[in-house]
PDB file of C-alpha atoms in Angstrom:
ATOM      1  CA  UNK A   1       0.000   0.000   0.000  1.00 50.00           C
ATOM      2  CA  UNK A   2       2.664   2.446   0.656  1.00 44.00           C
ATOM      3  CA  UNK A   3       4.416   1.769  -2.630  1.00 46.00           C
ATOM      4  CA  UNK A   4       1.059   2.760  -3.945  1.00 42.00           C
ATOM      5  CA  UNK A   5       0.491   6.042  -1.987  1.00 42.00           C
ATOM      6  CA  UNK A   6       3.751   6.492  -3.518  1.00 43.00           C
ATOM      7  CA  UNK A   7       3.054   6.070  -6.735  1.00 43.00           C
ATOM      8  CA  UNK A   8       0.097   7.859  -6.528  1.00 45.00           C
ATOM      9  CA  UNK A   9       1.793  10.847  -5.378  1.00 53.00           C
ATOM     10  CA  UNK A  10       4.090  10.904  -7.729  1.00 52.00           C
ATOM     11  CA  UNK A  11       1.625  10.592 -10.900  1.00 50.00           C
ATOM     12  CA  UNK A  12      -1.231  12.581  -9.796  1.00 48.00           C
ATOM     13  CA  UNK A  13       0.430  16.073 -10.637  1.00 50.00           C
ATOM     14  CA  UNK A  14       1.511  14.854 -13.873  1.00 51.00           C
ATOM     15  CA  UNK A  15      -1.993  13.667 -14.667  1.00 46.00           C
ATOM     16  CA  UNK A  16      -3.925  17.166 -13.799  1.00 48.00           C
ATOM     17  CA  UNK A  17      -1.258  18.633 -15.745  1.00 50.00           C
ATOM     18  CA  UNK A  18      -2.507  16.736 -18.545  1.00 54.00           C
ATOM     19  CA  UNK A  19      -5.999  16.877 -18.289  1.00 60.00           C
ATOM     20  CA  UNK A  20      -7.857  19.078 -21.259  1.00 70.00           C
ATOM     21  CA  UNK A  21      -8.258  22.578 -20.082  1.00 78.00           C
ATOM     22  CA  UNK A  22     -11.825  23.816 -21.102  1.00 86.00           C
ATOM     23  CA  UNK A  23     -12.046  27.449 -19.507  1.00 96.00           C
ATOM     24  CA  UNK A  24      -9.922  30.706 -20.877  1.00 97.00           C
ATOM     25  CA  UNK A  25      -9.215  30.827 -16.910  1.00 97.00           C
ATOM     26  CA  UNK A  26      -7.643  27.967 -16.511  1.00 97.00           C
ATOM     27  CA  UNK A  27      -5.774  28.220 -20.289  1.00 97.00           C
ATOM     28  CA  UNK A  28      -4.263  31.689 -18.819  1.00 97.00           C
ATOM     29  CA  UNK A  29      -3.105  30.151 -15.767  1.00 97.00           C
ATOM     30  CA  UNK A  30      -1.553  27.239 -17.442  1.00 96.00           C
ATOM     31  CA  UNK A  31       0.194  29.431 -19.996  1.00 96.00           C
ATOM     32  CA  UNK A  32       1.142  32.034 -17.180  1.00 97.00           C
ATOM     33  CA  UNK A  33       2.209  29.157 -14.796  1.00 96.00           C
ATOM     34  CA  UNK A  34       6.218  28.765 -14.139  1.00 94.00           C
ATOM     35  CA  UNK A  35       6.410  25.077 -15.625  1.00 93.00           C
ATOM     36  CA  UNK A  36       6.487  23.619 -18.958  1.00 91.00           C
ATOM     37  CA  UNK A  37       3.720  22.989 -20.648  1.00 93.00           C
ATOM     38  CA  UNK A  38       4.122  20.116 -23.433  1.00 92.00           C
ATOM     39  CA  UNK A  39       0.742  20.957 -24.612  1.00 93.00           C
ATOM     40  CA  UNK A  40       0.717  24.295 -24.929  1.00 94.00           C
ATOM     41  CA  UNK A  41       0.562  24.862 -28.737  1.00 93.00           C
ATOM     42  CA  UNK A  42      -3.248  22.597 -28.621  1.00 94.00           C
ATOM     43  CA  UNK A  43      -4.488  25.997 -27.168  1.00 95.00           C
ATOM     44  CA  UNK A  44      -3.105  28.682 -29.276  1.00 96.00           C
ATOM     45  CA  UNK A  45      -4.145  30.304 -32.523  1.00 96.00           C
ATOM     46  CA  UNK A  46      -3.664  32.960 -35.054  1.00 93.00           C
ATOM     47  CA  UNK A  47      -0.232  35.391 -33.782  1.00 95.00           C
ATOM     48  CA  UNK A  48       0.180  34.198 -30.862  1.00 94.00           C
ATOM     49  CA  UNK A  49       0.802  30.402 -32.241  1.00 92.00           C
ATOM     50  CA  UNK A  50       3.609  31.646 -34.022  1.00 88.00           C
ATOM     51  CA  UNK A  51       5.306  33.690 -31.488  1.00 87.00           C
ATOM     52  CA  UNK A  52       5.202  30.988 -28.617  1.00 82.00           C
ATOM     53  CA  UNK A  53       7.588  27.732 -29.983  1.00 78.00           C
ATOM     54  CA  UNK A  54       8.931  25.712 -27.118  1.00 81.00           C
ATOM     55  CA  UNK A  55       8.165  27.808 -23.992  1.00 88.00           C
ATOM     56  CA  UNK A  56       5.330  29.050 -22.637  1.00 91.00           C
ATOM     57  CA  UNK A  57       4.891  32.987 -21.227  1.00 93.00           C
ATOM     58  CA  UNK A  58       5.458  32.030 -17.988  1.00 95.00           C
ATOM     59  CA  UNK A  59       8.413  30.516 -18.426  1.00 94.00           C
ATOM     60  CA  UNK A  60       9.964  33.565 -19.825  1.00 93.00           C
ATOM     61  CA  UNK A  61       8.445  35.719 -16.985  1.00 95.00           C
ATOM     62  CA  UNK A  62      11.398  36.198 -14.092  1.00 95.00           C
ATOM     63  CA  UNK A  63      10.319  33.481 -11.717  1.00 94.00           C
ATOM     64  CA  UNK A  64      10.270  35.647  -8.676  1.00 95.00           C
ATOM     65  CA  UNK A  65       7.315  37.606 -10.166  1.00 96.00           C
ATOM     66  CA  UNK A  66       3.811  36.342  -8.830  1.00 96.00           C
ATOM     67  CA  UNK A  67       0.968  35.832 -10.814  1.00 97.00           C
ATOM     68  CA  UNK A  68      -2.654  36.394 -10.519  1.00 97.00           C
ATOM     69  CA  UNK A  69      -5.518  36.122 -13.658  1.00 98.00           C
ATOM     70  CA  UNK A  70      -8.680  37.032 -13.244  1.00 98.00           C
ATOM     71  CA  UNK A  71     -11.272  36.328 -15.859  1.00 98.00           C
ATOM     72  CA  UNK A  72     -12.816  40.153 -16.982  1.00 98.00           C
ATOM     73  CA  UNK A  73     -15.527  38.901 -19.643  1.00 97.00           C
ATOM     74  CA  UNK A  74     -16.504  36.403 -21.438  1.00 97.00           C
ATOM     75  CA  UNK A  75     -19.447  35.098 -24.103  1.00 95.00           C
ATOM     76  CA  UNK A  76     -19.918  32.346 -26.356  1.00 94.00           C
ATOM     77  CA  UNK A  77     -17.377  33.317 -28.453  1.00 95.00           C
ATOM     78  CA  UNK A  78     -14.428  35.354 -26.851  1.00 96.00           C
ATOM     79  CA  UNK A  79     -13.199  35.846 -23.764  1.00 98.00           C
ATOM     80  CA  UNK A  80     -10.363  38.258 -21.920  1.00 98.00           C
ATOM     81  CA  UNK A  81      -8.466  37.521 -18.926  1.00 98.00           C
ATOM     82  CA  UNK A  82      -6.015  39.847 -16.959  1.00 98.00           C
ATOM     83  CA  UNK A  83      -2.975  39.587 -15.596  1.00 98.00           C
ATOM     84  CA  UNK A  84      -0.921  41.029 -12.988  1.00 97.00           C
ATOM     85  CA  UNK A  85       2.526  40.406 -12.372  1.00 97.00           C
ATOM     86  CA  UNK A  86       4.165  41.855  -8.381  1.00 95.00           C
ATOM     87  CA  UNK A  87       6.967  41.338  -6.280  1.00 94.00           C
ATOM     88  CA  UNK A  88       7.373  43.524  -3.391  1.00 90.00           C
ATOM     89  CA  UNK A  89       8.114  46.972  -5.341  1.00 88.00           C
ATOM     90  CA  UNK A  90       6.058  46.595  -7.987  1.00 89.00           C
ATOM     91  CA  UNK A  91       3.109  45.905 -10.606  1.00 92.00           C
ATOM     92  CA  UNK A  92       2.067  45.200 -13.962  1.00 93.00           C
ATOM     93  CA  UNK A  93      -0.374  44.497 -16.168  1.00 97.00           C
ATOM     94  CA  UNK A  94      -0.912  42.398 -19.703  1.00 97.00           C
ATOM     95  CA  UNK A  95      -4.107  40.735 -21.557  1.00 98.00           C
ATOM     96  CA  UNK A  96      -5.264  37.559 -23.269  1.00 98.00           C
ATOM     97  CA  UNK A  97      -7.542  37.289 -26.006  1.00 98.00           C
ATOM     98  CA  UNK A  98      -9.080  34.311 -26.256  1.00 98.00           C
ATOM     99  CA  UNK A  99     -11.565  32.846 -29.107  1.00 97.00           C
ATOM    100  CA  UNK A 100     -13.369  29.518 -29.395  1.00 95.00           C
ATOM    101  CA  UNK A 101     -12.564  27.445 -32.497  1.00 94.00           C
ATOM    102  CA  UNK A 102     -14.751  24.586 -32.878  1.00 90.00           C
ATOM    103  CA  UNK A 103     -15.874  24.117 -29.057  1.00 90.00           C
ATOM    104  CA  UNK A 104     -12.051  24.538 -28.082  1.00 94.00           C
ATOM    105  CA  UNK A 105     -11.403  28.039 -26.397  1.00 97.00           C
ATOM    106  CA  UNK A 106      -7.847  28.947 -27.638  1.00 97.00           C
ATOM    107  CA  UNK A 107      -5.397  31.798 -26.938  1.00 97.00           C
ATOM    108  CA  UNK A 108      -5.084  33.899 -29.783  1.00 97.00           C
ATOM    109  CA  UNK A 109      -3.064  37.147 -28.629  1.00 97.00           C
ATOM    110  CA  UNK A 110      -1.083  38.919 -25.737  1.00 97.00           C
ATOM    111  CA  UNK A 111      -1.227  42.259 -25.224  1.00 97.00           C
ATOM    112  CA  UNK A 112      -0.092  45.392 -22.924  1.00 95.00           C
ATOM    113  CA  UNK A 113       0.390  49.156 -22.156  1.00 94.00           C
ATOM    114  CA  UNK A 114       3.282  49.709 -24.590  1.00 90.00           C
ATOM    115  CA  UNK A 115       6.817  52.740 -24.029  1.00 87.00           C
ATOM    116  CA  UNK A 116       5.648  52.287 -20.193  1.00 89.00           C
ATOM    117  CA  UNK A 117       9.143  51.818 -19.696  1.00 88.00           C
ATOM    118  CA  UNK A 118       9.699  55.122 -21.452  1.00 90.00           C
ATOM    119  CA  UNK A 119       7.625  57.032 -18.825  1.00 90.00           C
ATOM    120  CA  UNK A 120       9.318  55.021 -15.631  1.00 91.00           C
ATOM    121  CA  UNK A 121      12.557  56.539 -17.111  1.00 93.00           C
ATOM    122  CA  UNK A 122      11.410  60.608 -17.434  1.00 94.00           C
ATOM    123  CA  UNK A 123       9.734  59.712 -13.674  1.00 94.00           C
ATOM    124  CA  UNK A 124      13.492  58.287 -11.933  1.00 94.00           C
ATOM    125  CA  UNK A 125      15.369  62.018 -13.548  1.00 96.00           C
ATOM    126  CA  UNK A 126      12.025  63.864 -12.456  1.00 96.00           C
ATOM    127  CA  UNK A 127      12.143  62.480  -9.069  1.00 95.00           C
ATOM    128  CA  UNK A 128      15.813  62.858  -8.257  1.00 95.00           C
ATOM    129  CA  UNK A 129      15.969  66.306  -9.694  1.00 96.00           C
ATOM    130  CA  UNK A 130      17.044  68.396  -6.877  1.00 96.00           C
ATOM    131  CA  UNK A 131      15.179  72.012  -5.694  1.00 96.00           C
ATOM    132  CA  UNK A 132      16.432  73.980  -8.065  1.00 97.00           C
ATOM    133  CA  UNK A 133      16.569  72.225 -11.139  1.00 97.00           C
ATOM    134  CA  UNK A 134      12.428  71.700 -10.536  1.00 97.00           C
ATOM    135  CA  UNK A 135      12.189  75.468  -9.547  1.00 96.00           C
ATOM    136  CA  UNK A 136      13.837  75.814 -13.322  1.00 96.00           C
ATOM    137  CA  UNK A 137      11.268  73.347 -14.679  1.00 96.00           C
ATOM    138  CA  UNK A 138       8.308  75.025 -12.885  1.00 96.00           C
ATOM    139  CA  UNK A 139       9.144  77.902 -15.172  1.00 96.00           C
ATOM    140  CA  UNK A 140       9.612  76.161 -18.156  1.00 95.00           C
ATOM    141  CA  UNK A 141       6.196  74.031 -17.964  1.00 94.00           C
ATOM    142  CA  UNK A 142       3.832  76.862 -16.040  1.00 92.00           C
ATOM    143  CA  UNK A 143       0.904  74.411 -17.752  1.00 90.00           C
ATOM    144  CA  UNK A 144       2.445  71.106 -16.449  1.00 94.00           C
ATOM    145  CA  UNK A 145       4.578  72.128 -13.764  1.00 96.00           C
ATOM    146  CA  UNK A 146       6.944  69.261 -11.542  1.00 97.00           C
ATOM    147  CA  UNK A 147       4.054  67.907  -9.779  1.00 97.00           C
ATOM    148  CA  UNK A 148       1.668  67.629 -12.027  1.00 97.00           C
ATOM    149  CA  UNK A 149       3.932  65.798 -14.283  1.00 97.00           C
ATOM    150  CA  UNK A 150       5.340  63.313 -11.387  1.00 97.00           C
ATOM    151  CA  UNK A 151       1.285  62.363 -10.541  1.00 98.00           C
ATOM    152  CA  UNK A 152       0.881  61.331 -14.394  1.00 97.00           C
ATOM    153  CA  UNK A 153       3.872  59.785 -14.824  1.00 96.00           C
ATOM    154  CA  UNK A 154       3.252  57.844 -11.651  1.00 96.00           C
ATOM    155  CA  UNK A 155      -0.346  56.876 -13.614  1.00 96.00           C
ATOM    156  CA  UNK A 156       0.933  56.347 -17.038  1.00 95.00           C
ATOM    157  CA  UNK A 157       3.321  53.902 -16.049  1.00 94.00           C
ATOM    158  CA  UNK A 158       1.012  52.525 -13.076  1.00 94.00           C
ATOM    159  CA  UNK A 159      -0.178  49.170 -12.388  1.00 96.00           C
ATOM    160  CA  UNK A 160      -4.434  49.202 -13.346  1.00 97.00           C
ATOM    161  CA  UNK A 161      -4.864  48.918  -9.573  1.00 96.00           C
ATOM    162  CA  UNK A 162      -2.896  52.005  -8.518  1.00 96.00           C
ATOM    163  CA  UNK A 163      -4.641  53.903 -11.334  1.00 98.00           C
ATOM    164  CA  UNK A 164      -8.309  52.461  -9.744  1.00 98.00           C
ATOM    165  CA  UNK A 165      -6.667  52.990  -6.370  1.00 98.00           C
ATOM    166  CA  UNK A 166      -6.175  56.975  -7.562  1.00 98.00           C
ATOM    167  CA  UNK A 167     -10.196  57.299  -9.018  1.00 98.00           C
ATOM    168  CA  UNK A 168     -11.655  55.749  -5.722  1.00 98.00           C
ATOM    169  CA  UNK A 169      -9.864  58.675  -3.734  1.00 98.00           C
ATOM    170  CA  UNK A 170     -10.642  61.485  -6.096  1.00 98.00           C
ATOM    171  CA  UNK A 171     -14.342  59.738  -7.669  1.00 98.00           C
ATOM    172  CA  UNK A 172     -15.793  63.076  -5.998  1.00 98.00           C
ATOM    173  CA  UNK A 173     -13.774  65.484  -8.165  1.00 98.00           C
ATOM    174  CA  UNK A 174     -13.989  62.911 -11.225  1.00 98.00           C
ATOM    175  CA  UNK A 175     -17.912  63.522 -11.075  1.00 98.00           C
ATOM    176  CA  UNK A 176     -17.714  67.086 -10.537  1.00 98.00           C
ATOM    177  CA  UNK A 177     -15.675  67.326 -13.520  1.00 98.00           C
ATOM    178  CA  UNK A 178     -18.740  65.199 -15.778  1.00 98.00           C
ATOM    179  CA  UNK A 179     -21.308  67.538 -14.081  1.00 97.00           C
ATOM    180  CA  UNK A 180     -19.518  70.709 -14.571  1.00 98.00           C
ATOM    181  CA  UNK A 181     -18.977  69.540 -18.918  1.00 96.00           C
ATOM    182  CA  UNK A 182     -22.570  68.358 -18.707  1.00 94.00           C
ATOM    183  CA  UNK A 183     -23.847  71.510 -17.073  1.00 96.00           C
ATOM    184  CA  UNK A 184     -21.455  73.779 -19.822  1.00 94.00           C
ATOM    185  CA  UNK A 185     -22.704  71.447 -22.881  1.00 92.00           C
ATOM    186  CA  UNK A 186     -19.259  71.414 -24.235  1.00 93.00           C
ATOM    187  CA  UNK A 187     -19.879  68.394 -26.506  1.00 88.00           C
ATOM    188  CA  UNK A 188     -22.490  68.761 -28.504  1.00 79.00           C
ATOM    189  CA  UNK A 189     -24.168  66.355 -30.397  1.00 72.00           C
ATOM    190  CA  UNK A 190     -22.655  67.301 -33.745  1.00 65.00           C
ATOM    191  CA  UNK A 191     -19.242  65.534 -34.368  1.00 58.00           C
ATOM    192  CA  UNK A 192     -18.099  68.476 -36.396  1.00 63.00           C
ATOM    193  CA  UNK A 193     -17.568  71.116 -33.335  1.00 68.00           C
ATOM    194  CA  UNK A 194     -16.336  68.059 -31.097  1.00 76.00           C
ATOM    195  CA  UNK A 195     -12.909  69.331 -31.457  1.00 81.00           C
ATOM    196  CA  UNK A 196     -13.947  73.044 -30.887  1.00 86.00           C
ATOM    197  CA  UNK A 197     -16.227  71.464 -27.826  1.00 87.00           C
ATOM    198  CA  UNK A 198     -13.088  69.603 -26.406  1.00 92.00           C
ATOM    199  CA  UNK A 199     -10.857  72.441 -26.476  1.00 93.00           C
ATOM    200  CA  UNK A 200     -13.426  74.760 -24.929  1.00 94.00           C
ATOM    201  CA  UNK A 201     -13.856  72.179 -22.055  1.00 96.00           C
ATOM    202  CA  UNK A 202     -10.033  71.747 -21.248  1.00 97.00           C
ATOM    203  CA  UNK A 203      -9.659  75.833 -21.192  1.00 96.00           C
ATOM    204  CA  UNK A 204     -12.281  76.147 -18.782  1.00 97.00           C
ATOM    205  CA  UNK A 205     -10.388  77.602 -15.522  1.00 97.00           C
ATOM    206  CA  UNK A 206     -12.717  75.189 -13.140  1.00 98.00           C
ATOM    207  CA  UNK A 207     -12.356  72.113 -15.228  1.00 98.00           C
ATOM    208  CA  UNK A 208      -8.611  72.421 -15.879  1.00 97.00           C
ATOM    209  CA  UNK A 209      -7.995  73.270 -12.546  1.00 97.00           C
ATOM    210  CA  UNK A 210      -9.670  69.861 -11.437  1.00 98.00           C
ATOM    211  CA  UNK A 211      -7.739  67.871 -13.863  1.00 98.00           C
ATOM    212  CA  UNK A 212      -4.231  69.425 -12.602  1.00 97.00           C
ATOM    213  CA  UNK A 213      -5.379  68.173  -9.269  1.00 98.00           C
ATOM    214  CA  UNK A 214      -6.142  64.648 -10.856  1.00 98.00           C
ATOM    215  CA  UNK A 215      -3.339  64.462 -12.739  1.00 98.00           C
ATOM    216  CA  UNK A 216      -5.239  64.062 -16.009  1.00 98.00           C
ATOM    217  CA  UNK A 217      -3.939  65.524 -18.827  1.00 97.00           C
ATOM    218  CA  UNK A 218      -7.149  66.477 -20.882  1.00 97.00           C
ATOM    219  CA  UNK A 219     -10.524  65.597 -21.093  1.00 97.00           C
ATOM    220  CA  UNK A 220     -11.831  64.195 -24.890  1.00 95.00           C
ATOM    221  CA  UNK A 221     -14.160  61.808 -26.873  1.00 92.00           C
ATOM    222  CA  UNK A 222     -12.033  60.636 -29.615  1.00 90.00           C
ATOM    223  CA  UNK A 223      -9.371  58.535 -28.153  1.00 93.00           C
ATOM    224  CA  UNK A 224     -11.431  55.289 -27.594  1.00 93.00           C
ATOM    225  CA  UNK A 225     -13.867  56.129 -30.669  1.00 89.00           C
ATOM    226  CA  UNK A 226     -16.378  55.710 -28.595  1.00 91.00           C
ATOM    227  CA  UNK A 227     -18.060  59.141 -29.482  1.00 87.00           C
ATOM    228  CA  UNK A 228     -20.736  59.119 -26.268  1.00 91.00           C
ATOM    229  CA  UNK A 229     -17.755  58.243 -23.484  1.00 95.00           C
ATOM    230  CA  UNK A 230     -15.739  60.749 -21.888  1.00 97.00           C
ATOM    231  CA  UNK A 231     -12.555  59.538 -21.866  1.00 97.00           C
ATOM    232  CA  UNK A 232      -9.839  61.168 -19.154  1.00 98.00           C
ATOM    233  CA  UNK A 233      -6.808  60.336 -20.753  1.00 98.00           C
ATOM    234  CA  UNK A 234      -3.943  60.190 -18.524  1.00 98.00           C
ATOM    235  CA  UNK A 235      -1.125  59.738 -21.270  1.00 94.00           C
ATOM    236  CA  UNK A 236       0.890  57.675 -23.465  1.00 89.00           C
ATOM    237  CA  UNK A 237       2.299  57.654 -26.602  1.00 87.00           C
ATOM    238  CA  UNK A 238       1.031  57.597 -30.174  1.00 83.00           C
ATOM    239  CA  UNK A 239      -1.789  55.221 -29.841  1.00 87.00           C
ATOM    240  CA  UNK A 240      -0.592  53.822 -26.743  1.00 93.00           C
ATOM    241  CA  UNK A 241      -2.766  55.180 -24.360  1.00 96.00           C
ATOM    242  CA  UNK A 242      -4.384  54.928 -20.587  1.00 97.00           C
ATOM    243  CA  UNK A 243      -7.028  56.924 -19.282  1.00 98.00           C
ATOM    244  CA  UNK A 244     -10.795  56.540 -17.210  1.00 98.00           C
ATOM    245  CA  UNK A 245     -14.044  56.243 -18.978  1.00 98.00           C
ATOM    246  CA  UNK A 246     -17.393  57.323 -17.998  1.00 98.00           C
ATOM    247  CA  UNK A 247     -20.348  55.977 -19.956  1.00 97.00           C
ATOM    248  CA  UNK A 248     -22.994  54.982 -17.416  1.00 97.00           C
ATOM    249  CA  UNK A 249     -24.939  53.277 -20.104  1.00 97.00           C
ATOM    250  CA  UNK A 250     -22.789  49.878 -20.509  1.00 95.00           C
ATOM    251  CA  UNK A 251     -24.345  48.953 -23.785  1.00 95.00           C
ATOM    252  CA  UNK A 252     -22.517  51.911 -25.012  1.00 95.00           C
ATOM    253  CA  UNK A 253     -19.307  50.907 -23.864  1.00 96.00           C
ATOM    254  CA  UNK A 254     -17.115  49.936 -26.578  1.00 95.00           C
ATOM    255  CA  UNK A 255     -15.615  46.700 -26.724  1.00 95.00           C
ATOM    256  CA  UNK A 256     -12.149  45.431 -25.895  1.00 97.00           C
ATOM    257  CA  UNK A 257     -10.387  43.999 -29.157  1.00 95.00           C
ATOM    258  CA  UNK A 258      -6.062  43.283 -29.474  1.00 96.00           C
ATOM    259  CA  UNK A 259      -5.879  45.785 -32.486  1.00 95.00           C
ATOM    260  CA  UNK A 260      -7.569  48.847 -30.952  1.00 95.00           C
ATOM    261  CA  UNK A 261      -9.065  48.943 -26.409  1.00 97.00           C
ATOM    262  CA  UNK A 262      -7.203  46.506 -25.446  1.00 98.00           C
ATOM    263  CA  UNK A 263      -8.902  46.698 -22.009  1.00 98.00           C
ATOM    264  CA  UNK A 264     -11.932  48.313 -20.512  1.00 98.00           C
ATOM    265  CA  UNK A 265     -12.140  47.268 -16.675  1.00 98.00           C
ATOM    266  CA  UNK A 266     -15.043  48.210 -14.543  1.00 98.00           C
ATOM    267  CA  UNK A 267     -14.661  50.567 -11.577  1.00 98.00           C
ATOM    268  CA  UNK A 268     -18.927  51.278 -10.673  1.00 97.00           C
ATOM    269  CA  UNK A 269     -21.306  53.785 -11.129  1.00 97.00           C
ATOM    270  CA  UNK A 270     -20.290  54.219 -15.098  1.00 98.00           C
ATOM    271  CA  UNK A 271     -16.751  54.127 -15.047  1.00 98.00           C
ATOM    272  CA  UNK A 272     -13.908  52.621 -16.789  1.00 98.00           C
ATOM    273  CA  UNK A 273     -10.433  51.849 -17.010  1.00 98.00           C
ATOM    274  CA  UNK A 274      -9.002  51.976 -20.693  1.00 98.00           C
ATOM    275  CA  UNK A 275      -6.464  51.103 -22.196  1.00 98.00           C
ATOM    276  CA  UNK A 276      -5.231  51.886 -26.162  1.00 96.00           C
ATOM    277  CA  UNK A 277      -3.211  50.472 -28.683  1.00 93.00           C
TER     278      UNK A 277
END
């Protein structure tokens, strides 16, 4: 019998390893997980089948990193999962795409916040600059003075829960901000003053003055193409961006895709995280 419990022990691992994995959840874990993964390539598709040959994502991920999925939405036919990487000093973020292909759920692409590295470099000379190099940058960026600039950064290169961390504290000023544009009617239904509306909104003294304080760096409706949201965009580069959302109608939220919003994660009471690519 004890050869058995042995034996047992020994094979059971090996046999859950190998059982077929039917959920996006459990595909993500697997293909985030720090072992091999001999099957692996029976649950990709499309890019991401040619970019992953012999090891899996998690085996190129530092092994001291720990990760955590979490399954943000799924329907009969695709599904998104999250991921965050930590340690002890820090956080990040990436996305799976997942379709299913004849009853099979597969993994069909990998995406993330690109040039955040970019951002973590300005923050490191911001933040060791001493007095009075930032008195000297005060005066050279009256608009977007040291502060300011250190918040966003701090955002822009953020984990998603530090940036949902920053919107519970300040939800108060976010909403004043929606009532105050609402109230002002700065973006009018017709989408050929939205620019003129946009600009308007961002120069009033009140509005802009909340947005310093919230480290946003403008308020718009064209960087998700959603049209109805208004998008606080927080930075980025190119098309690379991060921001919050507020649509309270969902079924006019727009929806995630690995070519365009790469995420949209709930907060409450109409509001988003979004991401851009």
């Amino acid at each position: 019998m004890k050869y058995f419990l042995f034996l047992l022990g020994w094979c059971l691992p090996q046999l859950l390893l190998a059982v077929p994995l039917k959920k996006p959840l459990q595909i993500a874990e697997r293909f985030v997980s720090k072992e091999q993964w001999p099957e692996m390539r029976n649950y990709l598709s499309g890019e991401i089948l040619q970019q992953a040959k012999q090891q899996s994502l998690g085996q190129q991920i530092p092994a001291h990193l720990q990760r955590r999925c979490a399954l943000l939405r799924q329907d009969s036919a695709a599904a998104v999962v999250t991921v965050e990487l930590r340690d002890t000093t820090s956080r990040n973020d990436f996305y799976l795409y997942f379709a299913k292909e004849e009853s099979t759920w597969k993994l069909r692409a990998v995406r993330g916040l690109a040039m955040v590295g970019l951002g973590q470099q300005m923050l490191k000379v911001l933040t060791t600059m001493p007095p009075t190099e930032i008195a000297q940058y005060n005066q050279r960026h009256p608009e977007a003075n040291h502060a300011f600039t250190v918040g966003n950064l701090k955002l822009w290169s953020g984990a998603d829960a530090d940036i949902i961390e920053h919107f519970n504290q300040h939800a108060a000023d976010f909403n004043k901000v929606v009532g105050l544009v609402q109230a002002r009617q700065y973006f009018p239904p017709k989408a050929d003053v939205l620019a003129l509306g946009e600009q308007a909104a961002n120069a009033d003294s009140t509005i802009s003055a909340l947005l310093q304080s919230l480290y946003i760096s403008r308020i718009t409706r064209r960087d998700t193409g959603c049209g109805t949201c208004l998008e606080f965009l927080i930075g980025g580069l190119v098309d690379n961006t991060v921001g919050l959302m507020y649509q309270p109608d969902a079924n006019a939220v727009p929806a995630m895709h690995p070519d365009r919003i790469i995420v949209i994660k709930p907060i409450g009471n109409g509001w988003y995280l979004y991401k851009t690519t």
